Coordinates of C-alpha atoms and ligand atoms in Angstrom, one line a residue:
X831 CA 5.4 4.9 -45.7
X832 CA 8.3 6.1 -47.5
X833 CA 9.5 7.8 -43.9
X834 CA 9.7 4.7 -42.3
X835 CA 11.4 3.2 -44.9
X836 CA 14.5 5.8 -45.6
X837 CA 14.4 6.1 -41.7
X838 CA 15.2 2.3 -42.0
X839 CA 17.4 2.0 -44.1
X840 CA 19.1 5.1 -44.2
X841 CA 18.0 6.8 -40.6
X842 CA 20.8 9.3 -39.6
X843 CA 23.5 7.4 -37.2
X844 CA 21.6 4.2 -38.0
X845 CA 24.6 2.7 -39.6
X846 CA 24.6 0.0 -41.7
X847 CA 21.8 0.2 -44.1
X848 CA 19.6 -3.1 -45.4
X849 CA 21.5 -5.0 -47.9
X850 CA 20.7 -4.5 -51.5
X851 CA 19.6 -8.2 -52.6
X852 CA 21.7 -9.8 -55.2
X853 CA 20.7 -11.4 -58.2
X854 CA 17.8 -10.5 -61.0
X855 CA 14.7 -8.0 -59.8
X856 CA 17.4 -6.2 -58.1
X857 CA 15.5 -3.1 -56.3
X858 CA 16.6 0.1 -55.0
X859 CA 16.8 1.3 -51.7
X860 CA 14.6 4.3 -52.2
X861 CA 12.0 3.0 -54.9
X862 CA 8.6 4.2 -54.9
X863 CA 5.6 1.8 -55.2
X864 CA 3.8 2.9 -58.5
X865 CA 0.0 3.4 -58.0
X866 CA -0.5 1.4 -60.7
X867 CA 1.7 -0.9 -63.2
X868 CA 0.2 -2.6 -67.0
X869 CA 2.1 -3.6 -69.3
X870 CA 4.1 -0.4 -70.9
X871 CA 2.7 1.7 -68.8
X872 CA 4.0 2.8 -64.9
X873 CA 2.2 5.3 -62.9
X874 CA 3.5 7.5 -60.1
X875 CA 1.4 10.0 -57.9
X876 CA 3.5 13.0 -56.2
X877 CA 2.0 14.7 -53.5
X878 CA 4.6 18.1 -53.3
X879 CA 4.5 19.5 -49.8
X880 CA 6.1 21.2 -47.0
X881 CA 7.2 19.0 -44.3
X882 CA 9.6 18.6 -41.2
X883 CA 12.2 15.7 -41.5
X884 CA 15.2 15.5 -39.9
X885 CA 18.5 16.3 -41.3
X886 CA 20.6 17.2 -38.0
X887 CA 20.5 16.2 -34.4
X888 CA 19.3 19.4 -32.8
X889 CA 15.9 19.8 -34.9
X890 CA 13.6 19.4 -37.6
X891 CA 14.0 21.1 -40.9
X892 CA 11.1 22.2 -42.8
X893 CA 11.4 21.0 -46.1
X894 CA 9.5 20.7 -49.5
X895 CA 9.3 17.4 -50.8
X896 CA 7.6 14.5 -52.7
X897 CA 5.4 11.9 -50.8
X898 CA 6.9 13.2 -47.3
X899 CA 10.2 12.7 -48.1
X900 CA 13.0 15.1 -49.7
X901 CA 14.9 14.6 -52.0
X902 CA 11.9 12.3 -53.4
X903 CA 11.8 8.8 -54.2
X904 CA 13.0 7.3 -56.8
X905 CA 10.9 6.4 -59.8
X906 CA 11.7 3.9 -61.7
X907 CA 10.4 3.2 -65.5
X908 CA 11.7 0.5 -68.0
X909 CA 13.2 1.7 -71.5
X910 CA 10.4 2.2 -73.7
X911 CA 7.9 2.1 -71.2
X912 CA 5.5 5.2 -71.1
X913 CA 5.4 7.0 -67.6
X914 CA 2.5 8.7 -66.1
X915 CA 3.0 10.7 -62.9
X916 CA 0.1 12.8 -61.4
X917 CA 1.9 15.8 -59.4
X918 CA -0.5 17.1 -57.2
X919 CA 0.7 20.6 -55.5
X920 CA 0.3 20.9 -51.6
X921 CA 2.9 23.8 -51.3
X922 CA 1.7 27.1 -50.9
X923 CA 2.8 28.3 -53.9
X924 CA 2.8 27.0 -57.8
X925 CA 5.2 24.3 -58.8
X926 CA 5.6 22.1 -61.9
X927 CA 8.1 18.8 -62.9
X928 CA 10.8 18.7 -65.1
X929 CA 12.1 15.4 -66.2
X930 CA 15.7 16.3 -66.2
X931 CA 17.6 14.6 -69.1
X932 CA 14.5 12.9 -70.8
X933 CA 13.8 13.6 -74.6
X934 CA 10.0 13.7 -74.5
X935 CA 7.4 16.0 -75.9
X936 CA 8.1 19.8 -75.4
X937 CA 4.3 19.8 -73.5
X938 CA 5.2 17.5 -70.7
X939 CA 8.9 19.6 -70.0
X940 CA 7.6 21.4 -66.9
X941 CA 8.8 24.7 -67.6
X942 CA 5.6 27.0 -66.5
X943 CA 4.3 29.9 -68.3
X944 CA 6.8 27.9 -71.4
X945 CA 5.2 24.2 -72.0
X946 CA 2.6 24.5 -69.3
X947 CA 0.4 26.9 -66.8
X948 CA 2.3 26.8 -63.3
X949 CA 0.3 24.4 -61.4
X950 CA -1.2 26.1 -58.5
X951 CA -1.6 25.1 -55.1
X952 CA -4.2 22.3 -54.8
X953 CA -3.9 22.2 -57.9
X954 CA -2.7 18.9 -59.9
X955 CA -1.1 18.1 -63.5
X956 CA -0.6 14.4 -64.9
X957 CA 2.6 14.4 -66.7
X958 CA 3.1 11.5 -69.4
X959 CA 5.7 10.4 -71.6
X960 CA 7.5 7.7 -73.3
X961 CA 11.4 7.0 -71.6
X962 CA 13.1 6.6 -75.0
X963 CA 17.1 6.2 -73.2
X964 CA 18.5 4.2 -70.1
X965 CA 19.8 5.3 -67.3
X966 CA 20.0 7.8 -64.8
X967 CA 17.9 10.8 -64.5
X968 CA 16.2 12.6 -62.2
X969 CA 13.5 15.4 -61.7
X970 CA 12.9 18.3 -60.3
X971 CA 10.2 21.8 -60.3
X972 CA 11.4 24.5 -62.6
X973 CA 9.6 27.5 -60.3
X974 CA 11.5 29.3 -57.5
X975 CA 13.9 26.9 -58.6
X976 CA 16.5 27.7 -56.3
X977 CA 14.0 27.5 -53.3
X978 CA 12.0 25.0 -53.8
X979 CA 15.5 22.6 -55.1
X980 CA 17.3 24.1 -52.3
X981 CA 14.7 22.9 -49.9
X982 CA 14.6 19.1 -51.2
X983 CA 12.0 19.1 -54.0
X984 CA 14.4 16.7 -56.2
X985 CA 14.3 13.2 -56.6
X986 CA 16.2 10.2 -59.3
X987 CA 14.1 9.0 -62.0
X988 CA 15.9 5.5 -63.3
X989 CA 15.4 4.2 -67.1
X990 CA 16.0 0.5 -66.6
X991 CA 17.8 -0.8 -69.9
X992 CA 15.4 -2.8 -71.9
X993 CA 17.7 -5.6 -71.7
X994 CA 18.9 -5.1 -68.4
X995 CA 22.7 -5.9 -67.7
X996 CA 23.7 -8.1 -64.7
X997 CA 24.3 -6.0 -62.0
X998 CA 24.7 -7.6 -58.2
X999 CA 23.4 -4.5 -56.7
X1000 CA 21.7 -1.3 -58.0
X1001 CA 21.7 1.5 -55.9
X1002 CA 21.4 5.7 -56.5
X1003 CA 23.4 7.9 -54.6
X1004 CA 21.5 11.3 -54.8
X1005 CA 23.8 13.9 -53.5
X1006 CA 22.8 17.4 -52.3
X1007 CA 24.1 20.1 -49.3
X1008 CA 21.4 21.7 -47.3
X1009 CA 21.3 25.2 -46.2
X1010 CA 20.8 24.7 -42.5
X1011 CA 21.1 26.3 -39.3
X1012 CA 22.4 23.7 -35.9
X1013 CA 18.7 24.2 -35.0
X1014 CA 17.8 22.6 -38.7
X1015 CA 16.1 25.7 -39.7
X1016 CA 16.8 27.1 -43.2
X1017 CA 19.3 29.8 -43.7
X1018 CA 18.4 32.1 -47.1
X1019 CA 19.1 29.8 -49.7
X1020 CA 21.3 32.3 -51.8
X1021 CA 23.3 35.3 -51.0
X1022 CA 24.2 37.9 -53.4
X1023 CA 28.1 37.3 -53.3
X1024 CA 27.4 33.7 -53.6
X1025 CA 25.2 34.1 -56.6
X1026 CA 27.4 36.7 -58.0
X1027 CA 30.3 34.0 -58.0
X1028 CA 30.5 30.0 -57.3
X1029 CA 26.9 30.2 -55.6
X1030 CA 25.7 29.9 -52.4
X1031 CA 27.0 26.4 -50.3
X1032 CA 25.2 24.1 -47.7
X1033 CA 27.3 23.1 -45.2
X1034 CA 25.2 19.9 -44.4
X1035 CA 26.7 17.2 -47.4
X1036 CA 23.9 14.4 -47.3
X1037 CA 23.4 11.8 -49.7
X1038 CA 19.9 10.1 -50.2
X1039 CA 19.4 12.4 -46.8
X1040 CA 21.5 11.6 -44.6
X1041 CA 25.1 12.3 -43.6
X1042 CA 27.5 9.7 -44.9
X1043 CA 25.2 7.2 -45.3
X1044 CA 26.6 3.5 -45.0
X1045 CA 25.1 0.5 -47.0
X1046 CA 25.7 -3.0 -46.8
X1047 CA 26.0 -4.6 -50.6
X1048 CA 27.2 -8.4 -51.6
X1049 CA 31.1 -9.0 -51.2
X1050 CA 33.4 -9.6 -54.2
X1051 CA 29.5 -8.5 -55.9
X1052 CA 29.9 -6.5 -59.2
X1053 CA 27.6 -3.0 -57.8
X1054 CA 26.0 -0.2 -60.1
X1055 CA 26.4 2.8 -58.7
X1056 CA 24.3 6.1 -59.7
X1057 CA 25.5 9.0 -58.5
X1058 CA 23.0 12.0 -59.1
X1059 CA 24.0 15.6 -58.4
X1060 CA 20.6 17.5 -57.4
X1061 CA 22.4 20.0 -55.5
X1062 CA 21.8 23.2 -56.8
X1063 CA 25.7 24.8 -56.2
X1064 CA 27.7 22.0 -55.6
X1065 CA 30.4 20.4 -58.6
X1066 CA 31.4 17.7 -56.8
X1067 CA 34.9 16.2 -57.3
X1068 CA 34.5 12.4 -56.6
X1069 CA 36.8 9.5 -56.5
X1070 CA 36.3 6.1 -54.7
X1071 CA 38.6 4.4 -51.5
X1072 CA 39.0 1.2 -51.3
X1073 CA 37.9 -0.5 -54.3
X1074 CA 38.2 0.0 -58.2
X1075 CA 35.6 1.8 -60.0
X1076 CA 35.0 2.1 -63.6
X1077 CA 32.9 4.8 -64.9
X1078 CA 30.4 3.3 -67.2
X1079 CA 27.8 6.1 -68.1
X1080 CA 27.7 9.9 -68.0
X1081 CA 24.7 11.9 -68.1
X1082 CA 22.8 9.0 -68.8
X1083 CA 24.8 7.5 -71.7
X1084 CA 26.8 4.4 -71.4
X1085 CA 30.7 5.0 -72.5
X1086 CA 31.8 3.1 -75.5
X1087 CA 35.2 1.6 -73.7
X1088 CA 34.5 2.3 -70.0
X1089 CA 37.0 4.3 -68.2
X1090 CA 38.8 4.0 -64.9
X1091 CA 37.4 6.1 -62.1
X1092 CA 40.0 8.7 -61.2
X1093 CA 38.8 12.0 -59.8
X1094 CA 35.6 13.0 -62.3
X1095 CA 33.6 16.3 -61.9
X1096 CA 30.2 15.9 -61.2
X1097 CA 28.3 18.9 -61.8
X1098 CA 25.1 19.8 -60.2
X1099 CA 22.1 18.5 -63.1
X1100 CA 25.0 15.6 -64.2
X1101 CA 25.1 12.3 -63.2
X1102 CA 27.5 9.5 -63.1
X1103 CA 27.1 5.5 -63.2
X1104 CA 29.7 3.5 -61.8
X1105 CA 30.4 -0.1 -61.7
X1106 CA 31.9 -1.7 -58.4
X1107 CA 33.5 -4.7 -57.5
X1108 CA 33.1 -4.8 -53.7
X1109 CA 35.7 -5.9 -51.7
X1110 CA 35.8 -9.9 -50.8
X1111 CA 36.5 -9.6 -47.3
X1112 CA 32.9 -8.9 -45.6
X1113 CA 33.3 -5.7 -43.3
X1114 CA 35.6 -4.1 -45.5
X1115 CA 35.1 -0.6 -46.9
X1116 CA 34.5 1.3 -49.7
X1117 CA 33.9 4.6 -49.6
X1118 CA 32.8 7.7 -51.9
X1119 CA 34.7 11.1 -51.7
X1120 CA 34.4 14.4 -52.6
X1121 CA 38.0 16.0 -53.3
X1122 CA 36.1 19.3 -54.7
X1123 CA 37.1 21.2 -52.0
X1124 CA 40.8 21.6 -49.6
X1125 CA 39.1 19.4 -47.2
X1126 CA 37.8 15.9 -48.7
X1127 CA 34.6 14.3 -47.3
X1128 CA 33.2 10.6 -47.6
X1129 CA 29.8 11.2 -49.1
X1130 CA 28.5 7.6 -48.3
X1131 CA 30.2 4.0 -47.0
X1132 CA 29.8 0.8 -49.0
X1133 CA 30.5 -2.2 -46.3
X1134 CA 31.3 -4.9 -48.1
X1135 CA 28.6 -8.2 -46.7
X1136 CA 29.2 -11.9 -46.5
X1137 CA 26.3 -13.4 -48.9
X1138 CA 26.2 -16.9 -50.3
X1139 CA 24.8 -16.3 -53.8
X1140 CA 26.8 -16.1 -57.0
X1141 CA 27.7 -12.8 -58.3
X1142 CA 28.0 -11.1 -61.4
X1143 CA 31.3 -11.9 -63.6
X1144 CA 32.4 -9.8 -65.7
X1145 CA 31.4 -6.1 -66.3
X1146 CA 28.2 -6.2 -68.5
X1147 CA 28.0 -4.0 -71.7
X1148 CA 25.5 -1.3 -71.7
X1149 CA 23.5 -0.8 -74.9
X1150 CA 23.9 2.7 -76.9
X1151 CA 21.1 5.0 -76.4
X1152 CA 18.7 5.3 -79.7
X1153 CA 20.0 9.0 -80.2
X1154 CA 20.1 10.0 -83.5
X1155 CA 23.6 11.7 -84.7
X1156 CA 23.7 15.4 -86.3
X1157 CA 25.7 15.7 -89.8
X1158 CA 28.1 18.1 -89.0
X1159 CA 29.3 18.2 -92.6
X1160 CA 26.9 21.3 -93.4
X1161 CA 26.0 22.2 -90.0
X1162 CA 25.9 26.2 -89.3
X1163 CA 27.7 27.5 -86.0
X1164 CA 25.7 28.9 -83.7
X1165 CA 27.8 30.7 -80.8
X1166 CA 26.3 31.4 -77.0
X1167 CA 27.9 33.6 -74.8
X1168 CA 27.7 32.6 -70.7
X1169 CA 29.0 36.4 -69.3
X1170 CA 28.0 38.3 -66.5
X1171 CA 25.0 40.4 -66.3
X1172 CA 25.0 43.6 -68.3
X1173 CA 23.4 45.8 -65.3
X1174 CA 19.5 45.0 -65.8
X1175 CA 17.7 44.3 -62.7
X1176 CA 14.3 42.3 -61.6
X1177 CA 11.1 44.2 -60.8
X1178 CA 11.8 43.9 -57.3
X1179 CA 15.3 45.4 -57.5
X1180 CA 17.3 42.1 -57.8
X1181 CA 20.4 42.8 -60.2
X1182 CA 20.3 40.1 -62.9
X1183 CA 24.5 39.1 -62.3
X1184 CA 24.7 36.2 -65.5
X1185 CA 23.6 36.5 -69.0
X1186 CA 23.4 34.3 -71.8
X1187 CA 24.7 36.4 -75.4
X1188 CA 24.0 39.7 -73.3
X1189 CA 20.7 38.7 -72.3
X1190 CA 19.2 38.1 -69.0
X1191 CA 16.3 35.9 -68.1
X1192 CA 14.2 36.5 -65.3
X1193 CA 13.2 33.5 -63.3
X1194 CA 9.7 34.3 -62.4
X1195 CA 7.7 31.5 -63.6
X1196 CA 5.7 32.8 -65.8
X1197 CA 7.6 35.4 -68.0
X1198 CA 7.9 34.7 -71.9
X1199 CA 11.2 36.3 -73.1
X1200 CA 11.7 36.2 -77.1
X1201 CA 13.7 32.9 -77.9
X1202 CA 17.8 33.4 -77.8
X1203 CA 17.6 31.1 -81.3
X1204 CA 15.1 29.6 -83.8
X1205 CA 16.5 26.4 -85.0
X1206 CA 14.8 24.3 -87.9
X1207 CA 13.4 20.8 -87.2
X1208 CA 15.8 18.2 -88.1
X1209 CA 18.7 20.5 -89.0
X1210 CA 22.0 19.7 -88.0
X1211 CA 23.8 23.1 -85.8
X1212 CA 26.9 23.3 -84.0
X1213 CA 26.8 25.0 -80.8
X1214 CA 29.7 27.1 -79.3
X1215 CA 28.9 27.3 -75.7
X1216 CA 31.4 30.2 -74.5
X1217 CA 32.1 30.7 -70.8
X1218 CA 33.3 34.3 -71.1
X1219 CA 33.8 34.2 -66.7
X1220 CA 36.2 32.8 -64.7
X1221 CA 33.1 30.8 -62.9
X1222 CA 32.2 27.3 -64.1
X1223 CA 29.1 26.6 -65.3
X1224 CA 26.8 23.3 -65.5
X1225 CA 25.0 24.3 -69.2
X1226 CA 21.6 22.4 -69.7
X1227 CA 19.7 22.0 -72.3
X1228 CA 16.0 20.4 -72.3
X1229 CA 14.8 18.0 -74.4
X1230 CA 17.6 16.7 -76.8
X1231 CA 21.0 15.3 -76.6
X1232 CA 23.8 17.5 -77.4
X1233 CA 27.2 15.7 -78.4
X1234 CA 30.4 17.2 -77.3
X1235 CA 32.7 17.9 -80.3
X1236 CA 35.9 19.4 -78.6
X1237 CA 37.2 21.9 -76.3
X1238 CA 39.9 24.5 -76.4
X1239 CA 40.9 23.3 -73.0
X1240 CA 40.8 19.6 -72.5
X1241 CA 39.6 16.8 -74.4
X1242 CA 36.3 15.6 -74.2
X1243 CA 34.2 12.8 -74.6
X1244 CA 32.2 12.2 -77.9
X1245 CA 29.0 10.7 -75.8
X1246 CA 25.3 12.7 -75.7
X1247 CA 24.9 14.7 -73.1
X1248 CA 22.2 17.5 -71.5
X1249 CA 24.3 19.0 -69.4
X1250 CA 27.9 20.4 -70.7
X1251 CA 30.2 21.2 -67.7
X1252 CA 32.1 24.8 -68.8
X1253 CA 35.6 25.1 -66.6
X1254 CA 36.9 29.1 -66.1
X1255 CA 36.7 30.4 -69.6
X1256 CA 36.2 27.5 -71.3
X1257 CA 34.7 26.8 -74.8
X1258 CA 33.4 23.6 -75.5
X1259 CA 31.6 23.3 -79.4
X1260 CA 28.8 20.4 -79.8
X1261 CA 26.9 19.2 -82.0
X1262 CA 22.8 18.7 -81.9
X1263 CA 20.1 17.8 -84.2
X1264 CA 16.9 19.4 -83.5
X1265 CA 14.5 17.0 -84.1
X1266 CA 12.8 17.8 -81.1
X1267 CA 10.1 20.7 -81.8
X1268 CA 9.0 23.3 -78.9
X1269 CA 10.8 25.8 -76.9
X1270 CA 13.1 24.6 -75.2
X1271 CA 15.5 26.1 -71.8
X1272 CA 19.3 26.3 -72.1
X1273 CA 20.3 27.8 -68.9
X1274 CA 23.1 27.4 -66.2
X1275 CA 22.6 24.2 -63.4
X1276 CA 24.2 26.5 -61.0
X1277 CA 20.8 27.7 -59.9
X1278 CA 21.7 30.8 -58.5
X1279 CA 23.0 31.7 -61.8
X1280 CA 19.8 30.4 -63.1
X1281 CA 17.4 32.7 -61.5
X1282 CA 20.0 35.5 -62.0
X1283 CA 19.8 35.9 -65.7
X1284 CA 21.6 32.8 -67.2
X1285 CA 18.9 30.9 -68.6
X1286 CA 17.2 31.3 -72.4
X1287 CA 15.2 29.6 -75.2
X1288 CA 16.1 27.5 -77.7
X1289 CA 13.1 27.3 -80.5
X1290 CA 12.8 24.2 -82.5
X1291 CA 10.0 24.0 -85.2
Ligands
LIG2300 CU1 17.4 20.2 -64.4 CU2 16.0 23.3 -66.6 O1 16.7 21.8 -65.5
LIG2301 CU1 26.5 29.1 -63.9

């Protein structure tokens, strides 16, 4: 079902995709029917499996991904709501889901051989949670992470504000390359000189799947967009064509004063919400581009369509996520360094190239490695995060909000975060409360560097 549906709306070369209806109940392109809906509770099942779909004209591609399509569908929970999603594993090897960005309890995280066994092929695991913040997430497995991410298993998850602002349309742009060969067969989805520097690119650019996708959304409507980085390399670089766009959440969390949309980084684990105001003229175009590289690219068309209903005035405010500030009056500094490797290798030979304070972490899925730092429940810490390379580096963090203090390159903005974006030698100092207890990842989004050493534990009890 959810083939013919993306094939619909969003088939390669198909054009213009189905309008996003206007007005209240608005529904995204890509949502998933829940299995089953009461109220404060939605519940997802996600069948993981290898599948061919159809990313470029001359063949199929074998990817991995949920329901039978990659990246996944979209899930969709209210603010507050709990969410209960049954993964069950049809790959032939162990998987698990992380709930990137969501503050939940350390046991439903996804991190195996951490918060839970790997979940083995036939295998299943239900995952449940409260959604505590709005706004846009998404999830992914944290085993053979750049494999099974680099083959499609990603997908958004969407916290819809309790009091959800008018919006005329609603709709996730989830952006990743793909690693593909003209005959749509997989290339090796990292190369050692990639991994030792910027990573390992696709050359295919899709969003939602497909190659510059085009959608048809209200004219002179007031549009949401989500854009959602699931690619496992790529910083993207974006700025919009053909219509004004003000950035109104990061990461999740809604700007105080929203900001015009210039040319923001988007790094891969990050996300960015936009607000829209689509050209009145219907046929005319808007359209999302990456500047990230010397050549630009449009990573999806907006075509602006004639519709009779009234649209949204003015820009609605988005609520403050219930994130509790750290007191920084007190707070101990706690330095990371993000350096190369210092020399060790994997069992199998494969040099560990990144390291987080001289430490490498094997990727393996199942390998428990002394934490890199024991915090205390519901102390206040400010972090250093050091990029001692000349690479930059996506730095995530599971299960609470860090909030960025300042850098000694740029400014920055005060909101909470999960993922801190580190330019070329960069330090950028935040501050977290640890009120979350468990063990909890900080690692590169830059998978490559992920499952090549930089990636530790944070403990929290
Ligand atoms: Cu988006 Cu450790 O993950
Ligand atoms: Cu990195």
């Amino acid at each position: 079902m959810y083939l013919t549906r993306r094939h619909m709306l969003v088939g390669a070369g198909l054009g213009l995709g189905t309008a996003v209806l206007a007005g209240k109940g608005v529904r995204s392109l890509m949502a998933s029917e829940p299995l089953h809906r009461e109220p404060g509770l939605v519940e997802y099942q996600m069948v993981a499996q290898e599948f061919p779909q159809s990313l470029v004209p001359g063949g199929m591609t074998p990817v991995r991904g949920f329901n039978g399509v990659a990246p996944g569908p979209t899930l969709r929970v209210k603010q507050g709501e709990r969410l209960r999603v049954t993964l069950i594993n049809r790959l032939q090897e162990p998987t698990t889901i992380h709930w990137h960005g969501i503050r939940l309890p350390n046991a439903m995280d996804g991190v195996p051989g951490l918060t839970q066994p790997d979940v083995l092929p036939g295998e299943s695991f239900t995952y449940e949670f409260v959604c505590p913040d709005a706004g846009s997430y998404w999830y992914h497995p944290h085993f053979n992470s750049v494999t099974q991410l680099g083959m499609g298993l990603s997908g958004a998850l969407i916290v819809d504000e309790a009091d959800p602002p008018a919006f005329d349309a609603d709709l996730e742009l989830v952006a990743k390359d793909w690693r593909v060969n003209e005959d749509g067969s997989f290339k090796p989805m990292m190369t050692l000189k990639g991994a030792a520097r910027g990573g390992t690119f696709g050359k295919l650019r899709t969003v939602n799947g497909a190659v510059n996708p085009h959608y048809g959304l209200p004219a002179g409507g007031l549009v949401r967009l989500r854009l959602i980085n699931v690619d496992i390399t790529r910083i993207y670089k974006v700025m919009l064509e053909g219509a004004e766009a003000q950035i109104i959440a990061l990461d999740g969390n809604p700007l105080t004063e929203p900001l015009p949309l210039h040319r923001q980084w988007v790094g891969p684990g990050q996300r960015m919400d936009l607000a829209v105001r689509m050209p009145e003229k219907a046929g005319a175009e808007v359209k999302l581009v990456n500047t990230s590289t010397s050549k630009p690219w449009v990573m999806s068309t907006l075509v602006s369509k004639a519709h009779t209903e009234k649209v949204a005035a003015g820009l609605p405010r988005l609520a403050e996520n219930p994130i509790d500030r750290p007191d920084l009056s007190r707070a101990p500094v706690i330095r990371y360094d993000f350096s190369a490797g210092v020399g060790e290798k994997m069992d199998d030979g494969t040099p560990l190239l990144w390291a987080i304070n001289k430490k490498a972490w094997p990727d393996l899925g199942g390998c428990l490695a002394e934490p890199l730092t024991k915090l205390k429940r519901n102390n206040s810490y400010i972090l250093e995060f050091a990029n001692l390379t000349p690479r930059a580096h996506p730095i995530h963090l599971h299960g609470m909000a860090v909030f960025p203090i300042k850098s000694d390159k740029r400014s920055v903005l005060p909101l909470p975060t999960d993922t801190v974006m580190l330019a070329s030698e960069e330090m950028v100092t935040v501050g977290l409360l640890a009120d979350n207890p468990g063990d909890w990842m900080l690692h590169c989004h830059i998978l490559e560097h992920q499952d090549t050493g930089m990636m530790g534990v944070v403990r929290v009890s």
